[in-house]
JSON list of C-alpha atoms in Angstrom, two decimals:
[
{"chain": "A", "resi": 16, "resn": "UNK", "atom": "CA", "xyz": [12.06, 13.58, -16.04]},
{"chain": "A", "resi": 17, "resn": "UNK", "atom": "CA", "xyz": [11.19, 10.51, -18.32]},
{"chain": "A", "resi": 18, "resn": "UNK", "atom": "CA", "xyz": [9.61, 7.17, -17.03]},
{"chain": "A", "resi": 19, "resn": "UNK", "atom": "CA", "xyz": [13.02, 5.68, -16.22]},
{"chain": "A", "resi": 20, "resn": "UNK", "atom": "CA", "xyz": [14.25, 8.53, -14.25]},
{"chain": "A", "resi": 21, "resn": "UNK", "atom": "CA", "xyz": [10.90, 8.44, -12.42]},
{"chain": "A", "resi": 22, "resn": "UNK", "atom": "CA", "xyz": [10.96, 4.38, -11.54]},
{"chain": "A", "resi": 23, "resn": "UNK", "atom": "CA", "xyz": [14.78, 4.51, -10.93]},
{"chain": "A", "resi": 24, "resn": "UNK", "atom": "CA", "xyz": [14.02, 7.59, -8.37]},
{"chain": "A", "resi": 25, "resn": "UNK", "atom": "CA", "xyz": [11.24, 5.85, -6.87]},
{"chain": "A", "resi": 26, "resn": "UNK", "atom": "CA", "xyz": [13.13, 2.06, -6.68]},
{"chain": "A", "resi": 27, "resn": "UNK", "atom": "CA", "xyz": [16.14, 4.00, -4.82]},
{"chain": "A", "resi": 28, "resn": "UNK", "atom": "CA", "xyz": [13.70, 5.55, -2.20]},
{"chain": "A", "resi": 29, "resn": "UNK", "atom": "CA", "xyz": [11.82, 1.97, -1.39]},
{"chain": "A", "resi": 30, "resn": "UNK", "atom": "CA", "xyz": [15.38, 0.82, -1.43]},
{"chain": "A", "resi": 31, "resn": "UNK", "atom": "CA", "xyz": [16.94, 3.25, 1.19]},
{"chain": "A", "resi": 32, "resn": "UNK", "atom": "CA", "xyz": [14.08, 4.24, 2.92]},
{"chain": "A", "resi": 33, "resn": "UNK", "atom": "CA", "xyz": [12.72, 0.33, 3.53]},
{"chain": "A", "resi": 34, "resn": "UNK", "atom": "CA", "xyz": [9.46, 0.44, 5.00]},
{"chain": "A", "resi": 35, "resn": "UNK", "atom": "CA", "xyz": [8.53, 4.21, 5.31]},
{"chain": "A", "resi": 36, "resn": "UNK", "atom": "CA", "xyz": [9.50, 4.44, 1.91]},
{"chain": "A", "resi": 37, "resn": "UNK", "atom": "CA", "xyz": [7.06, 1.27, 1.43]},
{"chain": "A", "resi": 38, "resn": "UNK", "atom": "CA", "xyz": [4.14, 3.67, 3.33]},
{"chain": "A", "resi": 39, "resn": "UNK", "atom": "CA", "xyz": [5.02, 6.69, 1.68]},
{"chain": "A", "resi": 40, "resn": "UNK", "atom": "CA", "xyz": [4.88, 5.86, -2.13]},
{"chain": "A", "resi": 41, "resn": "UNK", "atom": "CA", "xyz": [1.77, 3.81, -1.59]},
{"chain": "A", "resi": 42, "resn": "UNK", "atom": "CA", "xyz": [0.21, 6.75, 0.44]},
{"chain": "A", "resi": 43, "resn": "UNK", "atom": "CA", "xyz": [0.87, 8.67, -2.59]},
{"chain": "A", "resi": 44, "resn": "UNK", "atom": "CA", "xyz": [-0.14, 6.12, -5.13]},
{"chain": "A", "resi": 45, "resn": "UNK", "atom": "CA", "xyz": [-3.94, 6.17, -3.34]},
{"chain": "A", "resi": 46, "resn": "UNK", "atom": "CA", "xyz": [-4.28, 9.96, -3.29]},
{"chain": "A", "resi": 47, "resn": "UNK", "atom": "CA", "xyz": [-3.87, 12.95, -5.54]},
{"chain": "A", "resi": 48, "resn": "UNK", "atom": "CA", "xyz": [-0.46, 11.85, -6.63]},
{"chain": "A", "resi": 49, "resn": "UNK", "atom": "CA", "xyz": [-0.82, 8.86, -8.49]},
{"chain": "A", "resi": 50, "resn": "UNK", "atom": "CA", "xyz": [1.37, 6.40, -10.03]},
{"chain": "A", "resi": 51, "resn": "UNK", "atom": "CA", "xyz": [1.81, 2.95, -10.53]},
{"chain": "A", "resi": 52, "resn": "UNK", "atom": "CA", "xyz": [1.64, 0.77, -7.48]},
{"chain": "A", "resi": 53, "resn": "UNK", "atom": "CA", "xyz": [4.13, -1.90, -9.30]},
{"chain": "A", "resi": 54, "resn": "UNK", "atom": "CA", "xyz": [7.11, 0.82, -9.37]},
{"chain": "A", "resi": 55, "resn": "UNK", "atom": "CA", "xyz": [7.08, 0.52, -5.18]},
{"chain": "A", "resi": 56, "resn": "UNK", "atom": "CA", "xyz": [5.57, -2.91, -4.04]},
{"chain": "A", "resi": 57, "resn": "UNK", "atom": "CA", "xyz": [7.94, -4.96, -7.15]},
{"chain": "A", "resi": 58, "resn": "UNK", "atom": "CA", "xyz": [11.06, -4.22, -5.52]},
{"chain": "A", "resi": 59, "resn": "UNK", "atom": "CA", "xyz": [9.74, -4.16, -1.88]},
{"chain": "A", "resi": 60, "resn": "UNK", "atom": "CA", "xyz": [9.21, -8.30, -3.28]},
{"chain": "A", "resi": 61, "resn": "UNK", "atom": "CA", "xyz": [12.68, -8.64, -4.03]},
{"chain": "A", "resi": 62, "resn": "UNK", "atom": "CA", "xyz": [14.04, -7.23, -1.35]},
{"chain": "A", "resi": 63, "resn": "UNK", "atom": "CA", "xyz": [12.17, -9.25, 0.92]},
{"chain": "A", "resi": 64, "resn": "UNK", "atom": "CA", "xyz": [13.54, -12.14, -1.28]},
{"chain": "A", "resi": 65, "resn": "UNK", "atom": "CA", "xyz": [17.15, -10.76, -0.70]},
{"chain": "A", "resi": 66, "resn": "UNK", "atom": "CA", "xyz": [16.32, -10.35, 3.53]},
{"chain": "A", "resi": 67, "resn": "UNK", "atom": "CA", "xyz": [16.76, -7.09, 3.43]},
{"chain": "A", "resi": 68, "resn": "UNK", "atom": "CA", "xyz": [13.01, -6.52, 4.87]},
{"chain": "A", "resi": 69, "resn": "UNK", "atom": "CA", "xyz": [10.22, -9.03, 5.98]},
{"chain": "A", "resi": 70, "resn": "UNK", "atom": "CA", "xyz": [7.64, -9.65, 2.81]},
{"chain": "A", "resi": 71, "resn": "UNK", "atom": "CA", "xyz": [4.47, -10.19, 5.24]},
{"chain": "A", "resi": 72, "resn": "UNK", "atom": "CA", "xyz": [5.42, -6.60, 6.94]},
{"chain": "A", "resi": 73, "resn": "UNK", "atom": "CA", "xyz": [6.05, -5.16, 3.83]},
{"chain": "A", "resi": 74, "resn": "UNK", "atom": "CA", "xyz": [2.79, -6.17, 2.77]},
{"chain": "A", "resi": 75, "resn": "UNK", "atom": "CA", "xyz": [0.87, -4.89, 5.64]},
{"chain": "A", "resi": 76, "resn": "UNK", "atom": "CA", "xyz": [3.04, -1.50, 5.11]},
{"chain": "A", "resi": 77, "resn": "UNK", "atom": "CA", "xyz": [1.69, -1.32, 1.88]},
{"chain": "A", "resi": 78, "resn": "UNK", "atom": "CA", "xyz": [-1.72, -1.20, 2.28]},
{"chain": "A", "resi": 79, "resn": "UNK", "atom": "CA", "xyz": [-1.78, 1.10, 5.47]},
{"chain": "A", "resi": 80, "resn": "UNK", "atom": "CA", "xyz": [0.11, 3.56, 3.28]},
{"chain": "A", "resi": 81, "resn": "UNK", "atom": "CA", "xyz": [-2.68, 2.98, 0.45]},
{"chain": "A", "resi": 82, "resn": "UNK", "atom": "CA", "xyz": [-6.12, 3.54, 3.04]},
{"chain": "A", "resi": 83, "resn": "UNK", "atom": "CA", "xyz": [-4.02, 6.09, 4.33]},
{"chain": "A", "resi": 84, "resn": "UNK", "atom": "CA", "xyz": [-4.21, 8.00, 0.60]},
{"chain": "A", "resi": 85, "resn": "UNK", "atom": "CA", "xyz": [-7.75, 6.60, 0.37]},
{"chain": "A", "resi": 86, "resn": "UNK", "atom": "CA", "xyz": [-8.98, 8.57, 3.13]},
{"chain": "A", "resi": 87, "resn": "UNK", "atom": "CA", "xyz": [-6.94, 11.49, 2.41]},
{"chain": "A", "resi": 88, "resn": "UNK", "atom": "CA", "xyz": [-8.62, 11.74, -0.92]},
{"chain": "A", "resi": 89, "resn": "UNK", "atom": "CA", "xyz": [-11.99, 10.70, 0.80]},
{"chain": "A", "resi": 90, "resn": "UNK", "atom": "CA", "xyz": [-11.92, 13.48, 3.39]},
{"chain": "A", "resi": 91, "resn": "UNK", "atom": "CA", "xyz": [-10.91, 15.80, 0.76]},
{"chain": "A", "resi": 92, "resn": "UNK", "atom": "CA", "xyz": [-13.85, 14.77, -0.90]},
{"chain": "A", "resi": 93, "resn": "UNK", "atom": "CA", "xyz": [-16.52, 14.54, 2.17]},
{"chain": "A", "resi": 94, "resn": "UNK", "atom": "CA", "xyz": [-15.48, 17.70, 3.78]},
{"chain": "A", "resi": 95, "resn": "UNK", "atom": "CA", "xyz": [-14.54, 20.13, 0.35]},
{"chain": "A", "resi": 96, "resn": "UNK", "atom": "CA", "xyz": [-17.15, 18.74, -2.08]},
{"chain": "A", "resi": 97, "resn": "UNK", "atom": "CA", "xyz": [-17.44, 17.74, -6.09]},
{"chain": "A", "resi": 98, "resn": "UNK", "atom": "CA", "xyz": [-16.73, 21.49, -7.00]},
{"chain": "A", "resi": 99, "resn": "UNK", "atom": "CA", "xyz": [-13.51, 22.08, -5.08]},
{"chain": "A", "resi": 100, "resn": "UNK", "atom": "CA", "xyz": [-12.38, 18.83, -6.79]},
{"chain": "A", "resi": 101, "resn": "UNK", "atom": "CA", "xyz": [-13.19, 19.54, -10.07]},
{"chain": "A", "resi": 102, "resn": "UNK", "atom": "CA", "xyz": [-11.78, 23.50, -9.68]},
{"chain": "A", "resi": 103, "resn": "UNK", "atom": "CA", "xyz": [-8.03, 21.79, -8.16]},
{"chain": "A", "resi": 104, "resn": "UNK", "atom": "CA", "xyz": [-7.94, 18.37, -9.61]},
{"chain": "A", "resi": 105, "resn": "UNK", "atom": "CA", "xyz": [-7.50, 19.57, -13.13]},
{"chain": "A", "resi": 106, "resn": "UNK", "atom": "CA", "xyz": [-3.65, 20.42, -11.52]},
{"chain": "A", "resi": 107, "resn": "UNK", "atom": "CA", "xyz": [-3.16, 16.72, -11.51]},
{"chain": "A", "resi": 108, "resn": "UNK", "atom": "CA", "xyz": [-4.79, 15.86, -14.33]},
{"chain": "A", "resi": 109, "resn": "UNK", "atom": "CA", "xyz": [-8.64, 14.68, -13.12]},
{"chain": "A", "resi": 110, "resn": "UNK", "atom": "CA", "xyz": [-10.43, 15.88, -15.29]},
{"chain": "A", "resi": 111, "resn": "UNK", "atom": "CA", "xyz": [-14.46, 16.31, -14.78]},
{"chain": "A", "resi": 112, "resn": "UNK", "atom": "CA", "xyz": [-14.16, 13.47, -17.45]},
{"chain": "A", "resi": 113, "resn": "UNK", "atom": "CA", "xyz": [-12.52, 11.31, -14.69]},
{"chain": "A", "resi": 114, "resn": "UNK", "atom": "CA", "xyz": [-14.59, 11.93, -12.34]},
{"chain": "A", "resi": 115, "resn": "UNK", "atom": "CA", "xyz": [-18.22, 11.07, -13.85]},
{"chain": "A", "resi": 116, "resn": "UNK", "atom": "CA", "xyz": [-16.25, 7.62, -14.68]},
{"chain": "A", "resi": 117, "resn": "UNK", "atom": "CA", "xyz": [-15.81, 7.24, -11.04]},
{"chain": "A", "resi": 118, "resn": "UNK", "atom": "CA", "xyz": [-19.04, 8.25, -10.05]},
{"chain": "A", "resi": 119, "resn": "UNK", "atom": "CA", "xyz": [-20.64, 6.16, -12.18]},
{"chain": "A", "resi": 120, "resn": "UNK", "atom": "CA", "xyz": [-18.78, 3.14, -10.98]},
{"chain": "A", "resi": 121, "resn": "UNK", "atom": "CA", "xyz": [-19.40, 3.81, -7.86]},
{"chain": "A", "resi": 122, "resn": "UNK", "atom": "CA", "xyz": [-23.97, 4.28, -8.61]},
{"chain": "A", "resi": 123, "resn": "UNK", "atom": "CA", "xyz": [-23.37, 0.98, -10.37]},
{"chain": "A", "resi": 124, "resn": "UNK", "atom": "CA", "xyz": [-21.62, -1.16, -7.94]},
{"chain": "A", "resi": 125, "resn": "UNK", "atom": "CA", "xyz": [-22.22, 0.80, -4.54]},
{"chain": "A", "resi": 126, "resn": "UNK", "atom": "CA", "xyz": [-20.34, 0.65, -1.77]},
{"chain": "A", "resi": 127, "resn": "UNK", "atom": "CA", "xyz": [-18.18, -2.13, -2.33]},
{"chain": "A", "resi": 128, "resn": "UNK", "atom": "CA", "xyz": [-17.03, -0.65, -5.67]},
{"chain": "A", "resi": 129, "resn": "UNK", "atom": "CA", "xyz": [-14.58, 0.73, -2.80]},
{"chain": "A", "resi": 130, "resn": "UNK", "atom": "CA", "xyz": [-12.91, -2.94, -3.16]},
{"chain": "A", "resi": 131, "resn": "UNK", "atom": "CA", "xyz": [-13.39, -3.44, -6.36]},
{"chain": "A", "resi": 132, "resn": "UNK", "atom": "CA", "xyz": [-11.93, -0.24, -7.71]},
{"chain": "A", "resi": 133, "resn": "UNK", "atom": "CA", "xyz": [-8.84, -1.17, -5.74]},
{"chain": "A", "resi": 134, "resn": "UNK", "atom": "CA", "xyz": [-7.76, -3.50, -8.17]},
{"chain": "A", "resi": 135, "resn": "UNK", "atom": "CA", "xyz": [-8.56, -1.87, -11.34]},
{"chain": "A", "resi": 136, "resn": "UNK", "atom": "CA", "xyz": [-5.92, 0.35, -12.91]},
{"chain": "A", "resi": 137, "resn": "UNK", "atom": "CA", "xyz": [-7.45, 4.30, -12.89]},
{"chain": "A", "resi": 138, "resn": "UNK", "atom": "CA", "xyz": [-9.74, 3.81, -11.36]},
{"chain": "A", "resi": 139, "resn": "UNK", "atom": "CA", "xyz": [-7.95, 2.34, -7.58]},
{"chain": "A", "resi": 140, "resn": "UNK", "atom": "CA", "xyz": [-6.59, 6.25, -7.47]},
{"chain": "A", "resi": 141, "resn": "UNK", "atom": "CA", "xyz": [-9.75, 8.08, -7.94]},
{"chain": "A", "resi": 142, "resn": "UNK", "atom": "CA", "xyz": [-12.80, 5.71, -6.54]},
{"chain": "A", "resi": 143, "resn": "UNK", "atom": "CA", "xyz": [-12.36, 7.06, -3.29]},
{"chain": "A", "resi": 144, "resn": "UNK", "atom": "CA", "xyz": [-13.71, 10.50, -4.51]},
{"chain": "A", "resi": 145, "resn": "UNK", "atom": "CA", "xyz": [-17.51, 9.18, -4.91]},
{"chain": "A", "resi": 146, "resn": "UNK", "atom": "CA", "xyz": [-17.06, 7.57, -1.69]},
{"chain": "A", "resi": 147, "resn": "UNK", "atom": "CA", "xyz": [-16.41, 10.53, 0.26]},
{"chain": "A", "resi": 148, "resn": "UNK", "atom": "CA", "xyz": [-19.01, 12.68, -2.13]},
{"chain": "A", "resi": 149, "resn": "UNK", "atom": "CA", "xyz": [-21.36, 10.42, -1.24]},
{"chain": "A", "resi": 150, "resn": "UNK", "atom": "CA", "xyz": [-20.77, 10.22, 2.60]},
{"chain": "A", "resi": 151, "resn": "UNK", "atom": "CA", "xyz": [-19.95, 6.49, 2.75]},
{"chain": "A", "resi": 152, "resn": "UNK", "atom": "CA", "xyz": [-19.33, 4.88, 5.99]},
{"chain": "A", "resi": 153, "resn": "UNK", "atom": "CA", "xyz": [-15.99, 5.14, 6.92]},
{"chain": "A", "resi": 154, "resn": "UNK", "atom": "CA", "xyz": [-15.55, 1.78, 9.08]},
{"chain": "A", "resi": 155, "resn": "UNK", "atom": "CA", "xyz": [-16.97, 0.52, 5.46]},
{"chain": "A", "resi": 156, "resn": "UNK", "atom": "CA", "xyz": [-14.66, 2.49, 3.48]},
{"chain": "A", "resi": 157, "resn": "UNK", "atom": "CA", "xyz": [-11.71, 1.58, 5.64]},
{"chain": "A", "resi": 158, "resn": "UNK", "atom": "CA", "xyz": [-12.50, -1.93, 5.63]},
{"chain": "A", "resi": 159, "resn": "UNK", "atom": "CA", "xyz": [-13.04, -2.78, 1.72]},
{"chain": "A", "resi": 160, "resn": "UNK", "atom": "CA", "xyz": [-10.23, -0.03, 0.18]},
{"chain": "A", "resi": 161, "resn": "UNK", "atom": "CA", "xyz": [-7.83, -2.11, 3.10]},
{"chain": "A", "resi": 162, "resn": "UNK", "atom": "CA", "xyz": [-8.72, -5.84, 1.79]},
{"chain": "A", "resi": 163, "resn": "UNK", "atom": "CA", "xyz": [-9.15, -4.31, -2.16]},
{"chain": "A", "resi": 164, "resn": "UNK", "atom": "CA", "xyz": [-5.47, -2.95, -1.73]},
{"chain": "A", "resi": 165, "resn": "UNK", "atom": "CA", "xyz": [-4.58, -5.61, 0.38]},
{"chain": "A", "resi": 166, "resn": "UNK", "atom": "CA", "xyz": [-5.03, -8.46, -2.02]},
{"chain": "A", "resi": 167, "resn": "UNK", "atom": "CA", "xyz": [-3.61, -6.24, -5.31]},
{"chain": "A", "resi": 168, "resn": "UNK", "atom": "CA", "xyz": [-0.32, -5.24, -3.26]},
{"chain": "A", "resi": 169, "resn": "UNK", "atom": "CA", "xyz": [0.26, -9.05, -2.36]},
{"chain": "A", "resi": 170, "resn": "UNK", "atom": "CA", "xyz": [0.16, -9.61, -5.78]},
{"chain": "A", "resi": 171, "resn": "UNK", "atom": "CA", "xyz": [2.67, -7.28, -6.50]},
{"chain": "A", "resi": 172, "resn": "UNK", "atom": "CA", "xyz": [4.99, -7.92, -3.59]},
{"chain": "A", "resi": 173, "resn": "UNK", "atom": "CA", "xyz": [4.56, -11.67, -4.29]},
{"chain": "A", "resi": 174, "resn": "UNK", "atom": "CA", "xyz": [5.47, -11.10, -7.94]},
{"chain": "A", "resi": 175, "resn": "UNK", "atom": "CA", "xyz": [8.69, -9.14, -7.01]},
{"chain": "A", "resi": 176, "resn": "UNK", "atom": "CA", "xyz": [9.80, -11.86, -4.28]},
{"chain": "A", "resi": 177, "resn": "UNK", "atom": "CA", "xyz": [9.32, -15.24, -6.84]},
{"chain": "A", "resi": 178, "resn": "UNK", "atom": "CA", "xyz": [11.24, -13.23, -9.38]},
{"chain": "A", "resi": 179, "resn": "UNK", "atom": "CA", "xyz": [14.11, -13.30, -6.78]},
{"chain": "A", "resi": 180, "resn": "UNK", "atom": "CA", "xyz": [13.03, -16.72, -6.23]},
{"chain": "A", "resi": 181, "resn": "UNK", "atom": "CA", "xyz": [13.13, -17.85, -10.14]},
{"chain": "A", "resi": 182, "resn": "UNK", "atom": "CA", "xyz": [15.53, -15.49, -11.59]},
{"chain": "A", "resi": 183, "resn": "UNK", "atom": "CA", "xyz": [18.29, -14.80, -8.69]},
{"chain": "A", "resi": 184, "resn": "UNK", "atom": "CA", "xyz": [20.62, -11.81, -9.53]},
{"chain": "A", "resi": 185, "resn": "UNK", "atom": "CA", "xyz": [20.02, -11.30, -12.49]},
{"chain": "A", "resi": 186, "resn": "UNK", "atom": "CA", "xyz": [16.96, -9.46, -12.03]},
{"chain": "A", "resi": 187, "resn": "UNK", "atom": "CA", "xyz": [17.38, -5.81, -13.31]},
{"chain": "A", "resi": 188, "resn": "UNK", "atom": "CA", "xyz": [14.09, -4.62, -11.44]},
{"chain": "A", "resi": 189, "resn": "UNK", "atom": "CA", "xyz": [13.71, -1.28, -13.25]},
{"chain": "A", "resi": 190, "resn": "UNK", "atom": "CA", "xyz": [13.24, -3.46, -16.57]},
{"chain": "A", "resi": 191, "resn": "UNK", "atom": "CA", "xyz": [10.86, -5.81, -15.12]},
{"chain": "A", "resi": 192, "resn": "UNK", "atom": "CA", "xyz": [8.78, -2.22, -13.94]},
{"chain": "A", "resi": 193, "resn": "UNK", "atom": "CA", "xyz": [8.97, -1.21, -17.24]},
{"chain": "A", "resi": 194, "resn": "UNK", "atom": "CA", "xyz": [7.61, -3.93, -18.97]},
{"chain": "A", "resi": 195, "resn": "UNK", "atom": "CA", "xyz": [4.19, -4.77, -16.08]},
{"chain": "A", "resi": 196, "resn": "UNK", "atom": "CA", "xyz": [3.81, -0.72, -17.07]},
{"chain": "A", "resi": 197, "resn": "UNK", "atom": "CA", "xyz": [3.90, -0.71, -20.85]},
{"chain": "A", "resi": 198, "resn": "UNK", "atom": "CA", "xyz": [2.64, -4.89, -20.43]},
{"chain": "A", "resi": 199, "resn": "UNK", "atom": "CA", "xyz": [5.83, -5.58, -23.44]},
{"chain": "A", "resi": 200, "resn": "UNK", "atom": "CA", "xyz": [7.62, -8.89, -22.83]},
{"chain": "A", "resi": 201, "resn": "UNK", "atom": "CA", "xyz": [9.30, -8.70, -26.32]},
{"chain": "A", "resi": 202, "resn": "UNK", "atom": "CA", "xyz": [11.81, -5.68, -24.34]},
{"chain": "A", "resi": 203, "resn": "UNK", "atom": "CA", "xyz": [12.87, -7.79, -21.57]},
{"chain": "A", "resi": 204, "resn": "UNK", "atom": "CA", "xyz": [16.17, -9.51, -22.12]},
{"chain": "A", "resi": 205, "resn": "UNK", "atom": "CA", "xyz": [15.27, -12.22, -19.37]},
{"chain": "A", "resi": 206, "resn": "UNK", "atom": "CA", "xyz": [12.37, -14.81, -19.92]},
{"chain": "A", "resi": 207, "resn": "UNK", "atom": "CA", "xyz": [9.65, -14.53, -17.74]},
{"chain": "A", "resi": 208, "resn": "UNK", "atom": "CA", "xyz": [7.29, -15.78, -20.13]},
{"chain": "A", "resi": 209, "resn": "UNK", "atom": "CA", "xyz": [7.98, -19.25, -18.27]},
{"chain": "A", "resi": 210, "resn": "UNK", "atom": "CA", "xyz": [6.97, -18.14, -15.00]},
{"chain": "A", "resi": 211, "resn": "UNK", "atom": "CA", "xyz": [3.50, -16.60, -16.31]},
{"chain": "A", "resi": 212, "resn": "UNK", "atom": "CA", "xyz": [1.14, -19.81, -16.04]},
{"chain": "A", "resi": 213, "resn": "UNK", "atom": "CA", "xyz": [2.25, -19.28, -11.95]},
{"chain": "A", "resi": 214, "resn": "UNK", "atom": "CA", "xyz": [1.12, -15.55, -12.46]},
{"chain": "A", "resi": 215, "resn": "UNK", "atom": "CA", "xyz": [-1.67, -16.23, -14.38]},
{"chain": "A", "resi": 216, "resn": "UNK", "atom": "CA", "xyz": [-3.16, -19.38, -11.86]},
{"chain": "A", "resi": 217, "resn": "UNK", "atom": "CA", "xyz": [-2.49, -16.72, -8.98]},
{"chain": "A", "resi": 218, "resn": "UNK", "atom": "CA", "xyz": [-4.59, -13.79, -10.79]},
{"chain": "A", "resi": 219, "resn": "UNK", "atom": "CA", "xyz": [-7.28, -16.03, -11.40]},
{"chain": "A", "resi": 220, "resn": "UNK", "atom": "CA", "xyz": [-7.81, -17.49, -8.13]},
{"chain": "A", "resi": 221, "resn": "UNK", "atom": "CA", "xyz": [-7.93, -14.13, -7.01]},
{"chain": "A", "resi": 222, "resn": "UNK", "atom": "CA", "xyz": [-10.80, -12.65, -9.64]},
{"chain": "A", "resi": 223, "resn": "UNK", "atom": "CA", "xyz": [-12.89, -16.08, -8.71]},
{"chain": "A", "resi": 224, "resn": "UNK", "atom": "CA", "xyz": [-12.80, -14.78, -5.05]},
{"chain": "A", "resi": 225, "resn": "UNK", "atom": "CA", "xyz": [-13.57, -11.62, -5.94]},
{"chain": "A", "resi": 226, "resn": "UNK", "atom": "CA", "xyz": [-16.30, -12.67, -8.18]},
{"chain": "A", "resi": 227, "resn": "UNK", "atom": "CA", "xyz": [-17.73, -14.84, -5.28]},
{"chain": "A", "resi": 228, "resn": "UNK", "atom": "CA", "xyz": [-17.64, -11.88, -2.83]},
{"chain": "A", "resi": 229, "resn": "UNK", "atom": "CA", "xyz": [-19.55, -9.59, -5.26]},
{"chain": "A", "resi": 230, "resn": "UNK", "atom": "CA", "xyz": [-22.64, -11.84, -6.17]},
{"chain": "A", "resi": 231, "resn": "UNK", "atom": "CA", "xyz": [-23.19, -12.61, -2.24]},
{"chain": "A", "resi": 232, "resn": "UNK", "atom": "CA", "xyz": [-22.98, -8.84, -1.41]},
{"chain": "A", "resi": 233, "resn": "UNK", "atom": "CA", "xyz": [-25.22, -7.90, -4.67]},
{"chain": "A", "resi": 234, "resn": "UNK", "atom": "CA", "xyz": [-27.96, -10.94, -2.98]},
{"chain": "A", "resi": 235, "resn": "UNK", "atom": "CA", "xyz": [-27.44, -9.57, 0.26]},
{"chain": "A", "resi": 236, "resn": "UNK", "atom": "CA", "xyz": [-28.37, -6.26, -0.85]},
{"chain": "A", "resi": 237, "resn": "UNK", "atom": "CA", "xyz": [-31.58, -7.39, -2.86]}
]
């Protein structure tokens, strides 16, 4: 099954499945089973734009289904330990590679690299491995994988609905997948690159906040 088959598969269950499909893909995204979060939460946007389901509920969907694969993968990893991982994960390709990366991360930043892995791609999948390795709170764990995943699936969701918004009809949402996967415009036949100053102004608002929240936590801590 090649990428297409995979995001057309995927697009049909968010489609016909509406919000459990919504849960379930993003449940799956945030544990062992990754994939790219844009292939669910894009079209959950533009069918909110079309009415078929309610964006803010969507949204709130969404990142219950992704702490939901957090704390799988951080039970897995409190209760069964570094070596179980290492011995299974190499069946879904996490390598021991992967997971000094995320251990790392996680020394460097502590416990709010929990948020901030959340909206970093490969490392939103696996950062909830150290956490549970390490024993981290849970309320804590809960709280900054839920905003982390929160603000990253708005994006998304957001993204999907304005393309309704700008583009109508036309939209072939597979495409549009496609290209925020492989980050191409040249291989989308409709221009987007119009609407990116709106995309851009939105992702940087978001990385100032994010910047804010992480020097008051790193003063707090010293």
């Amino acid at each position: 099954m090649n990428l297409s088959e995979i995001i057309d598969f995927i697009v049909k269950i968010v489609g016909n499945l509406g919000y459990f499909g919504i849960f379930l893909m993003m449940f799956l995204e945030s544990s062992f089973f990754p994939f790219p979060s844009e292939i669910a939460m894009i079209p959950a946007g533009y069918l909110a734009y079309k009415g078929e389901i309610n964006i803010y509920i969507a949204i709130i969907i969404g990142t219950l289904g992704s702490v939901a694969g957090a704390f799988f993968n951080y039970y897995i990893a409190l209760k069964l330990g570094r070596r179980f991982i290492l011995q299974y994960g190499r069946y879904l390709f996490f390598t021991e590679s992967s997971m000094k990366k995320m251990e790392s991360f996680f020394k460097k930043h502590g416990e709010i690299s929990t948020f901030l892995g959340r909206l970093i791609p490969g490392v939103r999948q696996y950062i909830s491995l150290p956490a549970g390795i390490a024993k981290m709170n849970l309320y804590k764990f809960c709280l900054y994988t839920a905003i982390g995943a929160g603000i990253w699936i708005m994006i998304l969701t957001f993204f999907g609905y304005y393309l309704g918004v700008w583009l109508g009809n036309e939209i072939n949402i597979k495409e549009i997948i496609q290209t925020f996967n492989t980050s191409s415009l040249n291989s989308v036949e409709i221009n987007i690159k119009s609407y990116l100053h709106y995309i851009i102004l939105t992702m940087l608002g978001i990385v100032i906040f994010i910047a804010l929240i992480y020097i008051l936590y790193r003063k707090k801590r010293k």
